[in-house]
Amino acid sequence: MNKEDIKKKEEHEDDYIEEEDSDYDPNAIINQDSEFSESDNDNETIQNNKKRNFSKNEEKDTEIEVKRANYNSIENSEGGLIKTRSQRLQEDKLGKQFNINTLTLQTNTNINELWESLKSISNQRLKIKYSSNNIISSNNNSNQLNSKNLIKIKRSYEYAGEIITEEKWVNRDSAEAKAYINGLQNPLDLETNNSNNDNNDNNDNDNDNKNPNVNERGEKLRRIKKRKPLLEGIINGSIKPKFNTLEKSRVDFAKFVDKEGINDELIHHNKDGYLSKQDFLSRVEFHKDQTIKEIRKKELNNKQNE
């Protein structure tokens, strides 16, 4: 459309008067609008009623399905039954009770078995202990007749700032006696060392009674004492050696073995130990060396005779 046509149309609309137009009916327009609005309202009510009826039918269908449904047969994606919270709680309670019952049964059986085994072991040890104590007491009573079977252990040592002295008679075959003999530098002089220690104690008492530092007039004499050498004092026993923790534990363990009477058990079980194997190998090598030496001697003697 051109600009001129647009202008003509606008002028025509301005010149138009509704009252002069015979075809114009405003009531008809209002009636048409009311009819259209009523029809729209009727359509909306019909649709709402249909929706309500459909929702009611769905609710009835769901109620029927719920009544017919069997929730015990519902399964999840992994194939197991889906359980409610209450069912899970009940299963957890039952599982805990089952675990508690099984644990109590196991613990009761284990405790009873352990108790019986400990009782049997303690009874065996008590028998060995009483038998060993009876043997030691009988040996102590018959000390004069069987003096060769007993050893007098007399030791004084410094440990943890304390001076400890021990003196007792012990069976020669006991673990404590063996430990004492192994600790001596010369085990053959065991009895002589004991007698020398007694004599030294008596001589010290006599010298104390004589009081050599006092003059005939009763005046005290000033005397310079010579310092004794350290090694001679240790050998003679005048200087008390210091025990380290290793030696002290060795002595205490030997006492415990004699007290509990388990020396035979230790000897039996130590056959498979490292030290026993090393001793066995050293004995085998020594025997080989002796046989080789004897063979060489025989060969030399044969050559000389020829």
Backbone as numpy.savetxt, mean C-alpha at the origin, in Angstrom:
# Nx Ny Nz CAx CAy CAz Cx Cy Cz
-49.09 56.44 -70.98 -49.93 57.65 -70.98 -49.05 58.91 -70.98
-49.56 59.90 -71.76 -48.84 61.16 -71.83 -49.24 62.06 -70.67
-48.51 63.12 -70.59 -48.82 64.10 -69.55 -50.17 64.77 -69.79
-50.47 64.94 -71.05 -51.75 65.58 -71.38 -52.92 64.72 -70.95
-52.83 63.40 -71.18 -53.90 62.48 -70.78 -54.09 62.48 -69.27
-53.00 62.54 -68.55 -53.08 62.54 -67.08 -53.78 63.80 -66.60
-53.46 64.91 -67.21 -54.10 66.17 -66.81 -55.60 66.14 -67.07
-56.00 65.60 -68.26 -57.41 65.51 -68.59 -58.16 64.63 -67.59
-57.53 63.54 -67.18 -58.19 62.62 -66.22 -58.38 63.29 -64.88
-57.42 64.05 -64.44 -57.53 64.74 -63.16 -58.62 65.80 -63.22
-58.70 66.51 -64.35 -59.74 67.53 -64.49 -61.12 66.89 -64.48
-61.26 65.74 -65.12 -62.55 65.05 -65.14 -62.96 64.59 -63.73
-62.01 64.11 -62.92 -62.33 63.70 -61.55 -62.73 64.88 -60.70
-62.11 66.01 -60.98 -62.48 67.20 -60.19 -63.89 67.68 -60.54
-64.26 67.54 -61.81 -65.58 68.00 -62.24 -66.69 67.02 -61.87
-66.37 65.76 -61.44 -67.39 64.73 -61.15 -68.08 65.04 -59.84
-69.43 64.95 -59.81 -70.25 65.18 -58.62 -71.08 63.93 -58.41
-71.02 63.39 -57.21 -71.68 62.12 -56.91 -73.20 62.27 -56.91
-73.73 63.36 -56.43 -75.18 63.55 -56.32 -75.85 63.64 -57.68
-75.13 64.21 -58.68 -75.70 64.34 -60.02 -75.70 63.02 -60.78
-74.88 62.04 -60.25 -74.79 60.74 -60.95 -75.99 59.89 -60.54
-76.82 59.45 -61.55 -78.02 58.65 -61.26 -77.71 57.22 -60.88
-76.61 56.72 -61.30 -76.23 55.31 -60.98 -75.59 55.16 -59.61
-75.26 56.22 -58.98 -74.55 56.14 -57.69 -75.52 55.80 -56.58
-75.23 54.69 -55.76 -76.08 54.26 -54.64 -75.18 53.93 -53.45
-75.06 54.80 -52.48 -74.16 54.53 -51.34 -74.64 53.40 -50.45
-75.97 53.19 -50.31 -76.47 52.09 -49.47 -76.09 50.73 -50.03
-76.07 50.69 -51.36 -75.67 49.40 -51.98 -74.23 49.04 -51.64
-73.40 50.06 -51.61 -71.98 49.82 -51.28 -71.85 49.34 -49.84
-72.65 49.96 -48.93 -72.58 49.55 -47.51 -73.09 48.14 -47.34
-74.21 47.82 -48.08 -74.74 46.46 -47.97 -73.75 45.42 -48.48
-73.08 45.83 -49.58 -72.08 44.88 -50.11 -70.95 44.65 -49.10
-70.54 45.73 -48.46 -69.45 45.59 -47.46 -69.91 44.71 -46.29
-71.18 44.93 -45.86 -71.66 44.13 -44.74 -71.78 42.65 -45.11
-72.23 42.41 -46.36 -72.33 41.02 -46.80 -70.95 40.34 -46.83
-69.99 41.11 -47.36 -68.63 40.52 -47.41 -68.08 40.26 -46.00
-68.35 41.16 -45.07 -67.84 40.98 -43.70 -68.52 39.80 -43.01
-69.89 39.68 -43.24 -70.59 38.55 -42.63 -70.11 37.23 -43.19
-69.88 37.20 -44.48 -69.38 35.95 -45.07 -68.00 35.59 -44.54
-67.17 36.61 -44.34 -65.83 36.35 -43.77 -65.93 35.81 -42.36
-66.85 36.41 -41.56 -67.01 35.94 -40.18 -67.52 34.50 -40.14
-68.47 34.21 -41.07 -68.98 32.84 -41.11 -67.87 31.85 -41.47
-67.04 32.25 -42.41 -65.92 31.35 -42.78 -64.96 31.12 -41.61
-64.70 32.21 -40.87 -63.78 32.07 -39.72 -64.38 31.16 -38.65
-65.67 31.31 -38.37 -66.30 30.46 -37.35 -66.30 29.00 -37.78
-66.57 28.79 -39.09 -66.56 27.40 -39.59 -65.18 26.79 -39.44
-64.16 27.57 -39.79 -62.78 27.05 -39.67 -62.42 26.78 -38.21
-62.82 27.68 -37.31 -62.53 27.48 -35.89 -63.23 26.23 -35.36
-64.49 26.03 -35.78 -65.22 24.83 -35.34 -64.56 23.56 -35.85
-64.09 23.64 -37.12 -63.40 22.46 -37.66 -62.13 22.15 -36.86
-61.40 23.22 -36.54 -60.15 23.01 -35.77 -60.46 22.41 -34.40
-61.53 22.91 -33.76 -61.88 22.38 -32.43 -62.27 20.92 -32.52
-63.08 20.61 -33.53 -63.49 19.21 -33.69 -62.28 18.31 -33.97
-61.36 18.84 -34.78 -60.17 18.05 -35.12 -59.30 17.82 -33.88
-59.14 18.87 -33.06 -58.33 18.73 -31.83 -58.99 17.76 -30.85
-60.36 17.82 -30.76 -61.05 16.88 -29.87 -60.88 15.46 -30.35
-60.97 15.27 -31.66 -60.78 13.92 -32.20 -59.35 13.41 -31.94
-58.38 14.32 -32.08 -56.99 13.93 -31.80 -56.81 13.54 -30.33
-57.41 14.31 -29.44 -57.30 13.99 -28.01 -57.92 12.64 -27.71
-59.08 12.36 -28.31 -59.71 11.05 -28.09 -58.82 9.93 -28.61
-58.24 10.16 -29.80 -57.36 9.12 -30.37 -56.16 8.88 -29.47
-55.57 9.95 -28.96 -54.40 9.78 -28.07 -54.78 9.07 -26.78
-55.97 9.39 -26.22 -56.41 8.70 -25.01 -56.59 7.21 -25.27
-57.16 6.89 -26.40 -57.36 5.47 -26.74 -56.00 4.78 -26.90
-55.07 5.47 -27.57 -53.74 4.87 -27.76 -53.01 4.70 -26.43
-53.15 5.67 -25.54 -52.50 5.57 -24.23 -53.04 4.40 -23.44
-54.39 4.20 -23.50 -54.98 3.07 -22.78 -54.53 1.75 -23.36
-54.42 1.69 -24.66 -54.01 0.44 -25.29 -52.50 0.18 -25.15
-51.74 1.24 -24.94 -50.27 1.09 -24.96 -49.78 0.28 -23.75
-48.68 -0.47 -23.97 -48.02 -1.25 -22.91 -46.59 -0.72 -22.76
-46.37 0.07 -21.70 -45.07 0.74 -21.55 -43.94 -0.22 -21.19
-44.29 -1.41 -20.76 -43.24 -2.38 -20.43 -42.49 -2.87 -21.66
-43.13 -2.76 -22.82 -42.49 -3.24 -24.04 -41.82 -2.12 -24.83
-41.75 -0.90 -24.28 -41.10 0.20 -24.99 -39.60 -0.01 -24.95
-38.93 0.18 -26.06 -37.50 -0.03 -26.17 -36.84 1.23 -26.69
-35.59 1.40 -26.30 -34.84 2.55 -26.80 -34.07 2.16 -28.04
-33.20 3.08 -28.51 -32.45 2.84 -29.75 -31.46 1.71 -29.61
-30.98 1.44 -28.38 -30.00 0.37 -28.16 -30.65 -0.97 -27.93
-31.96 -1.05 -27.88 -32.64 -2.33 -27.74 -33.14 -2.62 -26.35
-32.81 -1.79 -25.34 -33.26 -2.03 -23.99 -34.57 -1.32 -23.70
-35.20 -1.70 -22.59 -36.46 -1.08 -22.20 -36.22 0.29 -21.62
-37.08 1.23 -21.94 -37.01 2.57 -21.36 -37.69 2.53 -20.00
-36.99 3.03 -18.95 -37.49 2.93 -17.59 -37.72 4.32 -17.03
-38.67 4.39 -16.11 -38.97 5.65 -15.45 -37.97 5.90 -14.32
-38.09 7.08 -13.74 -37.17 7.43 -12.65 -37.36 6.52 -11.44
-38.62 6.26 -11.12 -38.89 5.40 -9.96 -38.33 4.00 -10.17
-38.49 3.47 -11.40 -37.93 2.14 -11.68 -36.41 2.14 -11.56
-35.76 3.21 -12.06 -34.31 3.28 -11.94 -33.86 3.37 -10.49
-34.58 4.16 -9.68 -34.24 4.26 -8.26 -34.39 2.91 -7.56
-35.46 2.19 -7.86 -35.65 0.87 -7.26 -34.54 -0.09 -7.66
-34.16 -0.05 -8.95 -33.07 -0.92 -9.40 -31.75 -0.57 -8.72
-31.48 0.73 -8.55 -30.26 1.14 -7.85 -30.25 0.64 -6.42
-31.40 0.76 -5.72 -31.47 0.27 -4.34 -31.24 -1.23 -4.27
-31.88 -1.96 -5.17 -31.70 -3.41 -5.17 -30.26 -3.79 -5.48
-29.63 -3.06 -6.42 -28.24 -3.35 -6.75 -27.31 -3.08 -5.58
-27.55 -1.97 -4.85 -26.73 -1.67 -3.69 -26.89 -2.73 -2.60
-28.12 -3.15 -2.35 -28.35 -4.20 -1.35 -27.65 -5.49 -1.74
-27.72 -5.84 -3.03 -27.05 -7.05 -3.49 -25.54 -6.96 -3.31
-24.97 -5.80 -3.64 -23.52 -5.62 -3.46 -23.13 -5.71 -2.00
-23.96 -5.11 -1.12 -23.65 -5.15 0.31 -23.70 -6.58 0.83
-24.71 -7.32 0.41 -24.84 -8.71 0.87 -23.67 -9.57 0.39
-23.29 -9.38 -0.89 -22.16 -10.17 -1.42 -20.87 -9.81 -0.72
-20.67 -8.50 -0.45 -19.44 -8.09 0.23 -19.38 -8.64 1.65
-20.52 -8.61 2.36 -20.51 -9.15 3.72 -20.22 -10.64 3.73
-20.78 -11.36 2.77 -20.50 -12.79 2.71 -19.03 -13.05 2.42
-18.46 -12.32 1.45 -17.06 -12.51 1.11 -16.15 -12.15 2.26
-16.44 -11.00 2.92 -15.59 -10.57 4.03 -15.68 -11.56 5.18
-16.86 -12.08 5.47 -16.98 -13.05 6.56 -16.17 -14.30 6.28
-16.24 -14.79 5.06 -15.48 -15.99 4.73 -13.99 -15.72 4.77
-13.57 -14.56 4.23 -12.15 -14.24 4.23 -11.63 -14.06 5.65
-12.39 -13.38 6.49 -11.94 -13.13 7.87 -11.84 -14.44 8.63
-12.80 -15.31 8.46 -12.75 -16.59 9.15 -11.55 -17.43 8.70
-11.31 -17.44 7.39 -10.16 -18.19 6.90 -8.85 -17.61 7.42
-8.73 -16.28 7.39 -7.51 -15.65 7.89 -7.33 -15.91 9.38
-8.42 -15.84 10.12 -8.33 -16.06 11.57 -7.86 -17.48 11.87
-8.39 -18.45 11.15 -7.97 -19.83 11.37 -6.51 -20.04 11.01
-6.08 -19.44 9.89 -4.67 -19.59 9.49 -3.74 -18.93 10.50
-4.13 -17.74 10.99 -3.29 -17.06 11.99 -3.23 -17.85 13.29
-4.35 -18.43 13.67 -4.35 -19.24 14.90 -3.43 -20.44 14.77
-3.48 -21.09 13.61 -2.61 -22.26 13.42 -1.14 -21.86 13.45
-0.81 -20.72 12.79 0.59 -20.26 12.79 1.04 -19.90 14.19
0.18 -19.19 14.94 0.56 -18.80 16.30 0.72 -20.01 17.20
-0.13 -21.02 17.03 0.01 -22.23 17.84 1.32 -22.94 17.55
1.69 -23.01 16.28 2.96 -23.64 15.93 4.13 -22.88 16.54
4.08 -21.55 16.45 5.18 -20.76 17.01 5.24 -20.88 18.53
4.07 -20.94 19.17 4.07 -21.10 20.62 4.68 -22.44 21.02
4.37 -23.49 20.25 4.97 -24.79 20.56 6.48 -24.74 20.43
6.95 -24.11 19.33 8.40 -24.01 19.13 9.02 -23.15 20.22
8.32 -22.06 20.59 8.85 -21.15 21.60 8.98 -21.85 22.95
7.92 -22.56 23.37 7.97 -23.23 24.66 9.01 -24.35 24.66
9.11 -25.04 23.53 10.12 -26.10 23.46 11.52 -25.52 23.54
11.75 -24.38 22.83 13.08 -23.76 22.88 13.36 -23.20 24.27
12.32 -22.60 24.90 12.53 -22.07 26.26 12.84 -23.19 27.25
12.16 -24.33 27.09 12.44 -25.46 27.97 13.86 -25.97 27.77
14.28 -25.98 26.50 15.64 -26.45 26.23 16.66 -25.50 26.83
16.41 -24.18 26.67 17.36 -23.20 27.21 17.39 -23.26 28.73
16.20 -23.41 29.36 16.17 -23.49 30.83 16.87 -24.74 31.32
16.68 -25.85 30.63 17.37 -27.08 31.04 18.88 -26.94 30.85
19.27 -26.25 29.79 20.71 -26.03 29.58 21.28 -25.11 30.65
20.49 -24.10 31.06 20.98 -23.21 32.11 21.10 -23.95 33.45
20.17 -24.86 33.72 20.26 -25.63 34.96 21.45 -26.58 34.96
21.70 -27.16 33.80 22.85 -28.08 33.69 24.04 -27.37 33.07
24.32 -26.15 33.55 25.42 -25.35 33.00 26.78 -25.97 33.32
26.91 -26.52 34.50 28.19 -27.11 34.90 28.48 -28.38 34.10
27.44 -29.16 33.78 27.65 -30.41 33.05 27.86 -30.16 31.56
27.10 -29.21 31.01 27.16 -28.95 29.57 27.64 -27.53 29.31
28.79 -27.16 29.84 29.32 -25.81 29.67 29.80 -25.56 28.25
30.08 -26.62 27.50 30.56 -26.44 26.13 29.45 -25.95 25.20
28.18 -26.24 25.55 27.08 -25.84 24.69 26.65 -24.39 24.89
27.19 -23.70 25.89 26.81 -22.33 26.19 27.98 -21.38 25.98
27.65 -20.14 25.66 28.64 -19.09 25.46 28.23 -17.89 26.29
29.21 -17.29 26.94 28.96 -16.09 27.71 29.18 -14.87 26.81
28.09 -14.16 26.57 28.16 -12.95 25.74 28.27 -11.75 26.68
29.33 -11.01 26.49 29.55 -9.81 27.29 29.99 -8.70 26.34
29.13 -7.75 26.18 29.45 -6.64 25.28 28.98 -5.33 25.90
29.74 -4.30 25.64 29.37 -2.94 26.06 29.67 -2.01 24.89
28.68 -1.26 24.52 28.83 -0.40 23.34 28.02 0.87 23.55
28.35 1.85 22.73 27.68 3.15 22.78 26.78 3.28 21.57
25.52 3.54 21.82 24.54 3.67 20.73 23.57 4.79 21.06
23.48 5.75 20.15 22.57 6.90 20.29 22.83 7.68 21.57
24.12 7.84 21.89 24.50 8.62 23.06 24.33 7.89 24.38
24.00 6.61 24.37 23.83 5.83 25.59 24.79 4.65 25.59
25.35 4.36 26.75 26.25 3.22 26.91 25.42 2.02 27.36
25.46 0.98 26.56 24.66 -0.22 26.81 25.61 -1.37 27.11
25.35 -2.07 28.22 26.17 -3.23 28.60 25.26 -4.46 28.67
25.78 -5.56 28.16 25.04 -6.82 28.14 25.97 -7.94 28.59
25.41 -8.84 29.37 26.17 -10.01 29.83 25.18 -11.14 30.10
25.31 -12.22 29.35 24.38 -13.34 29.51 24.97 -14.59 28.87
24.38 -15.74 29.28 24.75 -17.04 28.71 23.74 -17.41 27.63
24.26 -17.82 26.49 23.42 -18.12 25.34 23.87 -19.44 24.75
22.92 -20.16 24.19 23.24 -21.42 23.51 24.17 -21.16 22.32
25.15 -22.04 22.15 26.15 -21.85 21.10 25.52 -21.91 19.70
24.45 -22.69 19.55 23.83 -22.83 18.23 22.79 -21.76 17.93
22.56 -20.83 18.85 21.54 -19.81 18.64 22.05 -18.75 17.66
21.09 -18.00 17.12 21.44 -16.96 16.15 22.20 -15.82 16.80
21.86 -15.50 18.05 22.55 -14.41 18.73 24.01 -14.77 19.00
24.25 -16.04 19.38 25.63 -16.47 19.60 26.44 -16.44 18.31
25.83 -16.88 17.22 26.53 -16.84 15.93 26.85 -15.41 15.51
25.90 -14.51 15.73 26.15 -13.11 15.39 27.26 -12.53 16.25
27.32 -12.92 17.53 28.38 -12.43 18.42 29.74 -12.98 18.00
29.77 -14.27 17.64 31.04 -14.88 17.22 31.52 -14.27 15.91
30.59 -14.02 14.98 30.98 -13.40 13.71 31.47 -11.97 13.90
30.99 -11.30 14.94 31.44 -9.94 15.19 32.80 -9.86 15.84
33.27 -10.96 16.45 34.60 -10.96 17.06 35.68 -11.07 16.01
36.84 -10.47 16.30 37.97 -10.56 15.38 38.63 -11.93 15.43
38.70 -12.53 16.63 39.30 -13.85 16.79 38.34 -14.71 17.58
37.46 -15.47 16.93 36.45 -16.24 17.66 37.03 -17.34 18.55
38.25 -17.80 18.27 38.84 -18.87 19.08 39.17 -18.40 20.49
39.41 -17.11 20.64 39.77 -16.57 21.95 38.56 -16.02 22.69
37.41 -16.66 22.50 36.18 -16.16 23.12 36.23 -16.27 24.63
36.59 -17.45 25.12 36.61 -17.65 26.57 37.76 -16.90 27.22
38.89 -16.83 26.50 40.03 -16.11 27.08 39.74 -14.62 27.18
39.03 -14.08 26.20 38.67 -12.66 26.27 37.74 -12.39 27.44
36.81 -13.31 27.67 35.90 -13.13 28.81 36.66 -13.17 30.13
37.58 -14.11 30.22 38.36 -14.22 31.46 39.28 -13.02 31.63
39.86 -12.53 30.52 40.73 -11.36 30.61 39.96 -10.12 31.03
38.74 -10.00 30.54 37.92 -8.86 30.94 37.61 -8.90 32.43
37.34 -10.11 32.95 37.08 -10.23 34.39 38.32 -9.87 35.19
39.49 -10.35 34.71 40.74 -10.04 35.42 41.05 -8.55 35.38
40.78 -7.93 34.24 41.02 -6.49 34.13 40.14 -5.70 35.08
38.91 -6.15 35.23 38.00 -5.46 36.16 38.50 -5.61 37.60
38.98 -6.81 37.94 39.49 -7.02 39.30 40.74 -6.19 39.55
41.63 -6.12 38.56 42.85 -5.33 38.71 42.54 -3.85 38.87
41.54 -3.38 38.14 41.15 -1.98 38.28 40.63 -1.68 39.67
39.88 -2.64 40.22 39.36 -2.43 41.58 40.49 -2.41 42.60
41.51 -3.29 42.42 42.66 -3.30 43.34 43.45 -2.01 43.25
43.64 -1.52 42.04 44.38 -0.27 41.88 43.64 0.90 42.50
42.31 0.87 42.40 41.54 1.94 43.03 41.66 1.91 44.54
41.76 0.69 45.10 41.90 0.57 46.56 43.27 1.04 47.04
44.32 0.82 46.22 45.67 1.20 46.63 45.88 2.71 46.60
45.15 3.40 45.69 45.29 4.85 45.56 46.75 5.23 45.28
47.27 4.95 44.07 48.68 5.25 43.79 48.97 6.75 43.70
47.94 7.59 43.59 48.18 9.03 43.50 48.39 9.70 44.86
48.38 8.89 45.93 48.53 9.43 47.29 49.90 9.03 47.84
50.54 9.96 48.46 51.86 9.73 49.05 51.73 9.04 50.40
52.88 8.62 50.95 52.86 7.99 52.28 52.36 8.95 53.34
52.65 10.22 53.13 52.19 11.23 54.07 50.71 11.57 53.88
50.14 11.05 52.80 48.74 11.37 52.52 48.56 12.51 51.55
49.69 12.96 50.97 49.60 14.05 50.01 49.32 13.50 48.62
48.55 14.26 47.88 48.23 13.84 46.52 49.39 14.16 45.59
49.70 13.19 44.78 50.78 13.35 43.81 50.20 13.78 42.46
50.96 14.66 41.84 50.56 15.12 40.51 51.25 14.23 39.49
50.45 13.51 38.76 50.99 12.52 37.82 50.41 12.78 36.42
51.31 12.82 35.46 50.88 13.01 34.07 50.57 11.65 33.47
49.36 11.50 33.06 48.93 10.23 32.48 49.21 10.20 30.99
49.69 9.05 30.58 49.94 8.86 29.15 48.63 8.43 28.48
48.41 9.02 27.35 47.18 8.69 26.62 47.34 7.34 25.93
46.40 6.47 26.17 46.45 5.13 25.60 46.12 5.18 24.11
46.78 4.33 23.34 46.45 4.30 21.90 45.02 3.79 21.68
44.44 4.28 20.61 43.03 3.99 20.35 42.80 2.54 19.96
43.65 2.00 19.09 43.44 0.63 18.60 43.62 -0.39 19.72
44.63 -0.19 20.56 44.85 -1.14 21.66 43.67 -1.13 22.64
43.12 0.05 22.86 41.96 0.12 23.75 40.76 -0.62 23.19
40.56 -0.51 21.87 39.43 -1.22 21.26 39.66 -2.72 21.31
40.92 -3.16 21.06 41.22 -4.60 21.08 41.08 -5.15 22.49
41.60 -4.43 23.48 41.52 -4.92 24.86 40.10 -4.83 25.42
39.30 -3.99 24.87 37.93 -3.85 25.37 37.73 -2.73 26.34
38.80 -1.94 26.61 38.64 -0.82 27.53 37.85 0.33 26.91
38.05 0.53 25.61 37.27 1.55 24.90 36.04 0.88 24.31
34.93 1.46 24.56 33.68 0.85 24.10 33.42 1.26 22.65
33.29 0.30 21.77 33.05 0.65 20.36 31.65 1.22 20.16
31.54 2.05 19.15 30.24 2.63 18.80 29.54 1.74 17.78
28.28 1.49 18.05 27.47 0.67 17.15 26.75 1.60 16.16
26.77 1.20 14.92 25.92 1.89 13.94 24.56 1.18 13.88
23.67 1.75 13.12 22.31 1.20 13.05 22.28 -0.19 12.42
23.21 -0.45 11.50 23.23 -1.77 10.86 23.60 -2.86 11.85
24.65 -2.62 12.65 25.06 -3.62 13.64 24.00 -3.78 14.73
23.41 -2.67 15.14 22.37 -2.75 16.18 21.17 -3.53 15.68
20.77 -3.30 14.44 19.64 -4.06 13.89 19.98 -5.53 13.75
21.23 -5.85 13.43 21.65 -7.25 13.33 21.54 -7.95 14.68
22.00 -7.28 15.73 21.93 -7.87 17.08 20.47 -8.02 17.53
19.66 -7.00 17.28 18.25 -7.06 17.68 17.50 -8.16 16.92
17.83 -8.32 15.65 17.17 -9.37 14.87 17.57 -10.76 15.37
18.83 -10.92 15.76 19.27 -12.21 16.31 18.53 -12.52 17.61
18.32 -11.49 18.45 17.55 -11.70 19.69 16.11 -12.09 19.37
15.53 -11.42 18.41 14.14 -11.72 18.03 14.00 -13.14 17.50
14.97 -13.58 16.71 14.93 -14.94 16.16 14.98 -15.97 17.28
15.85 -15.75 18.26 15.93 -16.68 19.39 14.68 -16.64 20.25
14.11 -15.45 20.38 12.91 -15.32 21.22 11.71 -16.02 20.60
11.53 -15.87 19.29 10.39 -16.47 18.60 10.63 -17.92 18.20
11.87 -18.35 18.21 12.19 -19.73 17.84 11.97 -20.04 16.37
12.38 -19.13 15.51 12.17 -19.31 14.06 13.50 -19.48 13.33
14.53 -19.92 14.05 15.84 -20.07 13.41 15.81 -21.17 12.36
15.15 -22.28 12.67 15.09 -23.39 11.70 14.30 -22.99 10.45
13.22 -22.25 10.65 12.44 -21.80 9.49 13.26 -20.89 8.59
14.02 -19.99 9.20 14.85 -19.08 8.39 15.93 -19.84 7.64
16.53 -20.82 8.30 17.56 -21.61 7.62 16.95 -22.37 6.44
15.74 -22.90 6.64 15.08 -23.65 5.56 14.73 -22.74 4.38
14.24 -21.54 4.68 13.81 -20.65 3.60 14.96 -19.88 2.97
16.07 -19.74 3.67 17.21 -19.00 3.12 18.03 -19.81 2.13
17.66 -21.06 1.90 18.41 -21.86 0.93 18.24 -21.32 -0.49
17.12 -20.67 -0.73 16.88 -20.09 -2.05 17.31 -18.64 -2.15
18.00 -18.12 -1.13 18.39 -16.72 -1.14 19.64 -16.47 -1.97
19.93 -15.18 -2.14 21.07 -14.77 -2.97 22.39 -15.16 -2.33
22.53 -14.93 -1.02 23.80 -15.23 -0.35 24.08 -16.72 -0.32
23.04 -17.51 -0.09 23.26 -18.97 -0.08 23.69 -19.47 -1.45
23.11 -18.89 -2.50 23.53 -19.29 -3.85 24.98 -18.89 -4.12
25.36 -17.70 -3.66 26.74 -17.27 -3.84 27.70 -18.17 -3.06
27.32 -18.57 -1.85 28.17 -19.50 -1.09 28.29 -20.84 -1.80
27.19 -21.31 -2.35 27.23 -22.58 -3.07 28.15 -22.49 -4.28
28.07 -21.41 -5.04 28.93 -21.25 -6.22 30.40 -21.13 -5.82
30.66 -20.43 -4.72 32.06 -20.31 -4.26 32.59 -21.66 -3.81
31.76 -22.49 -3.17 32.21 -23.82 -2.78 32.50 -24.69 -4.00
31.64 -24.56 -5.01 31.86 -25.34 -6.24 33.17 -24.94 -6.91
33.44 -23.64 -6.99 34.69 -23.18 -7.60 35.90 -23.63 -6.79
35.78 -23.58 -5.46 36.88 -24.03 -4.61 37.15 -25.53 -4.83
36.08 -26.30 -4.93 36.24 -27.73 -5.18 36.89 -27.99 -6.54
36.53 -27.21 -7.54 37.16 -27.36 -8.86 38.65 -27.05 -8.80
38.99 -25.97 -8.10 40.41 -25.61 -7.97 41.19 -26.71 -7.25
40.60 -27.29 -6.23 41.29 -28.36 -5.50 41.51 -29.58 -6.39
40.49 -29.94 -7.15 40.64 -31.10 -8.05 41.69 -30.84 -9.13
41.72 -29.61 -9.66 42.74 -29.27 -10.68 44.14 -29.34 -10.09
44.31 -28.83 -8.88 45.62 -28.90 -8.22 46.06 -30.34 -7.98
45.14 -31.18 -7.55 45.49 -32.58 -7.32 45.88 -33.28 -8.62
45.18 -32.98 -9.69 45.51 -33.58 -10.99 46.90 -33.14 -11.45
47.22 -31.86 -11.27 48.54 -31.36 -11.65 49.64 -32.01 -10.82
49.38 -32.18 -9.53 50.38 -32.83 -8.67 50.63 -34.27 -9.12
49.56 -34.96 -9.46 49.72 -36.34 -9.93 50.51 -36.39 -11.23
50.24 -35.44 -12.13 50.98 -35.41 -13.40 52.46 -35.14 -13.17
52.77 -34.21 -12.27 54.17 -33.92 -11.96 54.86 -35.12 -11.33
54.18 -35.80 -10.43 54.78 -36.98 -9.80 55.03 -38.08 -10.82
54.11 -38.25 -11.76 54.30 -39.27 -12.80 55.48 -38.94 -13.70
55.64 -37.64 -14.03 56.77 -37.24 -14.87 58.09 -37.46 -14.15
58.11 -37.13 -12.85 59.35 -37.32 -12.09 59.70 -38.81 -11.95
58.72 -39.64 -11.79 58.98 -41.08 -11.67 59.50 -41.66 -12.98
59.01 -41.13 -14.10 59.48 -41.62 -15.39 60.93 -41.21 -15.63
